[in-house]
JSON list of C-alpha atoms in Angstrom, two decimals:
[
{"chain": "A", "resi": 1, "resn": "MET", "atom": "CA", "xyz": [14.86, -3.79, 6.33]},
{"chain": "A", "resi": 2, "resn": "ALA", "atom": "CA", "xyz": [11.75, -4.52, 8.57]},
{"chain": "A", "resi": 3, "resn": "SER", "atom": "CA", "xyz": [9.72, -7.59, 8.27]},
{"chain": "A", "resi": 4, "resn": "ILE", "atom": "CA", "xyz": [6.08, -7.96, 6.95]},
{"chain": "A", "resi": 5, "resn": "GLU", "atom": "CA", "xyz": [4.89, -8.65, 10.53]},
{"chain": "A", "resi": 6, "resn": "GLY", "atom": "CA", "xyz": [6.88, -6.06, 11.74]},
{"chain": "A", "resi": 7, "resn": "LEU", "atom": "CA", "xyz": [5.38, -3.48, 9.41]},
{"chain": "A", "resi": 8, "resn": "LEU", "atom": "CA", "xyz": [1.74, -4.50, 9.45]},
{"chain": "A", "resi": 9, "resn": "HIS", "atom": "CA", "xyz": [2.15, -4.58, 13.61]},
{"chain": "A", "resi": 10, "resn": "MET", "atom": "CA", "xyz": [3.01, -0.92, 13.33]},
{"chain": "A", "resi": 11, "resn": "GLU", "atom": "CA", "xyz": [0.30, 0.00, 10.99]},
{"chain": "A", "resi": 12, "resn": "SER", "atom": "CA", "xyz": [-2.21, -1.47, 13.20]},
{"chain": "A", "resi": 13, "resn": "GLU", "atom": "CA", "xyz": [-0.92, 0.34, 15.79]},
{"chain": "A", "resi": 14, "resn": "VAL", "atom": "CA", "xyz": [-1.04, 3.52, 14.26]},
{"chain": "A", "resi": 15, "resn": "LEU", "atom": "CA", "xyz": [-4.53, 2.85, 13.43]},
{"chain": "A", "resi": 16, "resn": "SER", "atom": "CA", "xyz": [-5.83, 2.01, 16.62]},
{"chain": "A", "resi": 17, "resn": "LYS", "atom": "CA", "xyz": [-4.69, 5.24, 18.13]},
{"chain": "A", "resi": 18, "resn": "GLY", "atom": "CA", "xyz": [-7.08, 7.15, 15.88]},
{"chain": "A", "resi": 19, "resn": "LYS", "atom": "CA", "xyz": [-10.67, 5.62, 17.09]},
{"chain": "A", "resi": 20, "resn": "LYS", "atom": "CA", "xyz": [-12.17, 8.42, 14.65]},
{"chain": "A", "resi": 21, "resn": "LYS", "atom": "CA", "xyz": [-13.27, 7.17, 11.00]},
{"chain": "A", "resi": 22, "resn": "ARG", "atom": "CA", "xyz": [-11.00, 8.27, 8.01]},
{"chain": "A", "resi": 23, "resn": "GLN", "atom": "CA", "xyz": [-11.63, 9.68, 4.95]},
{"chain": "A", "resi": 24, "resn": "ILE", "atom": "CA", "xyz": [-8.76, 8.49, 3.06]},
{"chain": "A", "resi": 25, "resn": "VAL", "atom": "CA", "xyz": [-7.46, 4.93, 2.54]},
{"chain": "A", "resi": 26, "resn": "SER", "atom": "CA", "xyz": [-4.16, 4.42, 1.10]},
{"chain": "A", "resi": 27, "resn": "TYR", "atom": "CA", "xyz": [-3.03, 2.11, -1.98]},
{"chain": "A", "resi": 28, "resn": "ARG", "atom": "CA", "xyz": [-2.21, -0.55, -0.13]},
{"chain": "A", "resi": 29, "resn": "GLU", "atom": "CA", "xyz": [-4.78, -0.67, 2.47]},
{"chain": "A", "resi": 30, "resn": "TYR", "atom": "CA", "xyz": [-7.29, -0.67, -0.75]},
{"chain": "A", "resi": 31, "resn": "TYR", "atom": "CA", "xyz": [-5.91, -3.25, -2.55]},
{"chain": "A", "resi": 32, "resn": "CYS", "atom": "CA", "xyz": [-5.67, -5.36, 0.52]},
{"chain": "A", "resi": 33, "resn": "TYR", "atom": "CA", "xyz": [-9.27, -4.95, 0.98]},
{"chain": "A", "resi": 34, "resn": "LYS", "atom": "CA", "xyz": [-9.86, -6.17, -2.80]},
{"chain": "A", "resi": 35, "resn": "ILE", "atom": "CA", "xyz": [-8.32, -9.23, -2.51]},
{"chain": "A", "resi": 36, "resn": "GLN", "atom": "CA", "xyz": [-9.51, -10.32, 1.03]},
{"chain": "A", "resi": 37, "resn": "ILE", "atom": "CA", "xyz": [-11.21, -13.80, 1.39]},
{"chain": "A", "resi": 38, "resn": "ARG", "atom": "CA", "xyz": [-14.72, -13.20, 2.49]},
{"chain": "A", "resi": 39, "resn": "GLN", "atom": "CA", "xyz": [-17.17, -16.02, 3.64]},
{"chain": "A", "resi": 40, "resn": "LYS", "atom": "CA", "xyz": [-20.18, -14.70, 2.09]},
{"chain": "A", "resi": 41, "resn": "GLU", "atom": "CA", "xyz": [-19.24, -12.79, -0.99]},
{"chain": "A", "resi": 42, "resn": "PRO", "atom": "CA", "xyz": [-17.54, -14.43, -3.87]},
{"chain": "A", "resi": 43, "resn": "ASN", "atom": "CA", "xyz": [-14.52, -12.39, -4.65]},
{"chain": "A", "resi": 44, "resn": "LYS", "atom": "CA", "xyz": [-14.09, -12.84, -8.86]},
{"chain": "A", "resi": 45, "resn": "THR", "atom": "CA", "xyz": [-10.82, -11.33, -8.63]},
{"chain": "A", "resi": 46, "resn": "LEU", "atom": "CA", "xyz": [-8.99, -14.18, -6.59]},
{"chain": "A", "resi": 47, "resn": "HIS", "atom": "CA", "xyz": [-10.59, -16.86, -8.77]},
{"chain": "A", "resi": 48, "resn": "SER", "atom": "CA", "xyz": [-9.30, -15.47, -12.05]},
{"chain": "A", "resi": 49, "resn": "GLY", "atom": "CA", "xyz": [-6.32, -17.67, -12.27]},
{"chain": "A", "resi": 50, "resn": "ARG", "atom": "CA", "xyz": [-3.24, -15.95, -14.08]},
{"chain": "A", "resi": 51, "resn": "LEU", "atom": "CA", "xyz": [-5.22, -12.84, -14.50]},
{"chain": "A", "resi": 52, "resn": "PHE", "atom": "CA", "xyz": [-5.23, -12.20, -10.90]},
{"chain": "A", "resi": 53, "resn": "GLN", "atom": "CA", "xyz": [-1.28, -13.14, -10.68]},
{"chain": "A", "resi": 54, "resn": "GLN", "atom": "CA", "xyz": [-0.84, -10.38, -13.51]},
{"chain": "A", "resi": 55, "resn": "TYR", "atom": "CA", "xyz": [-3.08, -7.97, -11.24]},
{"chain": "A", "resi": 56, "resn": "ILE", "atom": "CA", "xyz": [-0.94, -8.86, -8.11]},
{"chain": "A", "resi": 57, "resn": "VAL", "atom": "CA", "xyz": [2.25, -7.95, -10.12]},
{"chain": "A", "resi": 58, "resn": "ASP", "atom": "CA", "xyz": [0.77, -4.59, -11.61]},
{"chain": "A", "resi": 59, "resn": "GLN", "atom": "CA", "xyz": [-0.47, -3.56, -7.84]},
{"chain": "A", "resi": 60, "resn": "TYR", "atom": "CA", "xyz": [2.65, -4.40, -6.46]},
{"chain": "A", "resi": 61, "resn": "ILE", "atom": "CA", "xyz": [4.72, -2.38, -9.40]},
{"chain": "A", "resi": 62, "resn": "LYS", "atom": "CA", "xyz": [2.36, 0.40, -8.77]},
{"chain": "A", "resi": 63, "resn": "LEU", "atom": "CA", "xyz": [3.05, 0.65, -5.01]},
{"chain": "A", "resi": 64, "resn": "GLU", "atom": "CA", "xyz": [6.62, 0.45, -5.76]},
{"chain": "A", "resi": 65, "resn": "ILE", "atom": "CA", "xyz": [6.51, 3.28, -8.39]},
{"chain": "A", "resi": 66, "resn": "ILE", "atom": "CA", "xyz": [4.24, 5.55, -5.72]},
{"chain": "A", "resi": 67, "resn": "GLU", "atom": "CA", "xyz": [7.19, 5.16, -3.04]},
{"chain": "A", "resi": 68, "resn": "VAL", "atom": "CA", "xyz": [10.03, 5.95, -5.46]},
{"chain": "A", "resi": 69, "resn": "LEU", "atom": "CA", "xyz": [7.98, 9.02, -6.83]},
{"chain": "A", "resi": 70, "resn": "GLN", "atom": "CA", "xyz": [7.24, 10.07, -2.94]},
{"chain": "A", "resi": 71, "resn": "GLY", "atom": "CA", "xyz": [10.93, 10.09, -2.73]},
{"chain": "A", "resi": 72, "resn": "ILE", "atom": "CA", "xyz": [11.25, 12.78, -5.34]},
{"chain": "A", "resi": 73, "resn": "ILE", "atom": "CA", "xyz": [8.62, 14.75, -4.26]},
{"chain": "A", "resi": 74, "resn": "ASP", "atom": "CA", "xyz": [10.26, 14.94, -0.83]},
{"chain": "A", "resi": 75, "resn": "ILE", "atom": "CA", "xyz": [13.37, 16.16, -2.64]},
{"chain": "A", "resi": 76, "resn": "LEU", "atom": "CA", "xyz": [11.56, 18.93, -4.36]},
{"chain": "A", "resi": 77, "resn": "ARG", "atom": "CA", "xyz": [9.40, 19.71, -1.41]},
{"chain": "A", "resi": 78, "resn": "TYR", "atom": "CA", "xyz": [12.55, 20.36, 1.02]},
{"chain": "A", "resi": 79, "resn": "GLY", "atom": "CA", "xyz": [15.06, 21.53, -1.69]},
{"chain": "A", "resi": 80, "resn": "GLU", "atom": "CA", "xyz": [17.75, 18.96, -0.79]},
{"chain": "A", "resi": 81, "resn": "ARG", "atom": "CA", "xyz": [20.70, 18.86, -2.94]},
{"chain": "A", "resi": 82, "resn": "ASP", "atom": "CA", "xyz": [22.64, 15.91, -1.51]},
{"chain": "A", "resi": 83, "resn": "ALA", "atom": "CA", "xyz": [20.59, 13.04, -2.30]},
{"chain": "A", "resi": 84, "resn": "SER", "atom": "CA", "xyz": [22.51, 10.71, 0.37]},
{"chain": "A", "resi": 85, "resn": "ASN", "atom": "CA", "xyz": [20.23, 12.98, 2.81]},
{"chain": "A", "resi": 86, "resn": "ILE", "atom": "CA", "xyz": [17.08, 11.96, 1.44]},
{"chain": "A", "resi": 87, "resn": "GLY", "atom": "CA", "xyz": [15.16, 9.19, 3.56]},
{"chain": "A", "resi": 88, "resn": "LYS", "atom": "CA", "xyz": [16.97, 10.71, 6.68]},
{"chain": "A", "resi": 89, "resn": "GLY", "atom": "CA", "xyz": [14.84, 12.01, 9.30]}
]
């Protein structure tokens, strides 16, 4: 399993290769943007205590479910019958 730092480094390399402006962002990128600390903009989400904790948990679960569903979509797309081959490229 890759470390968070490794995944963030890989993502930054991919993003730096394509200098053109993208029209679509991933769910993860969006939620990272939402919880960023900004100097001149107060972020009410960050200062909402337990509600913020619940928000983070909900978004994490949402991202995990999307990842699982993507695996199911891959099965259907490629017509794979043997589950042991899924996720192996």
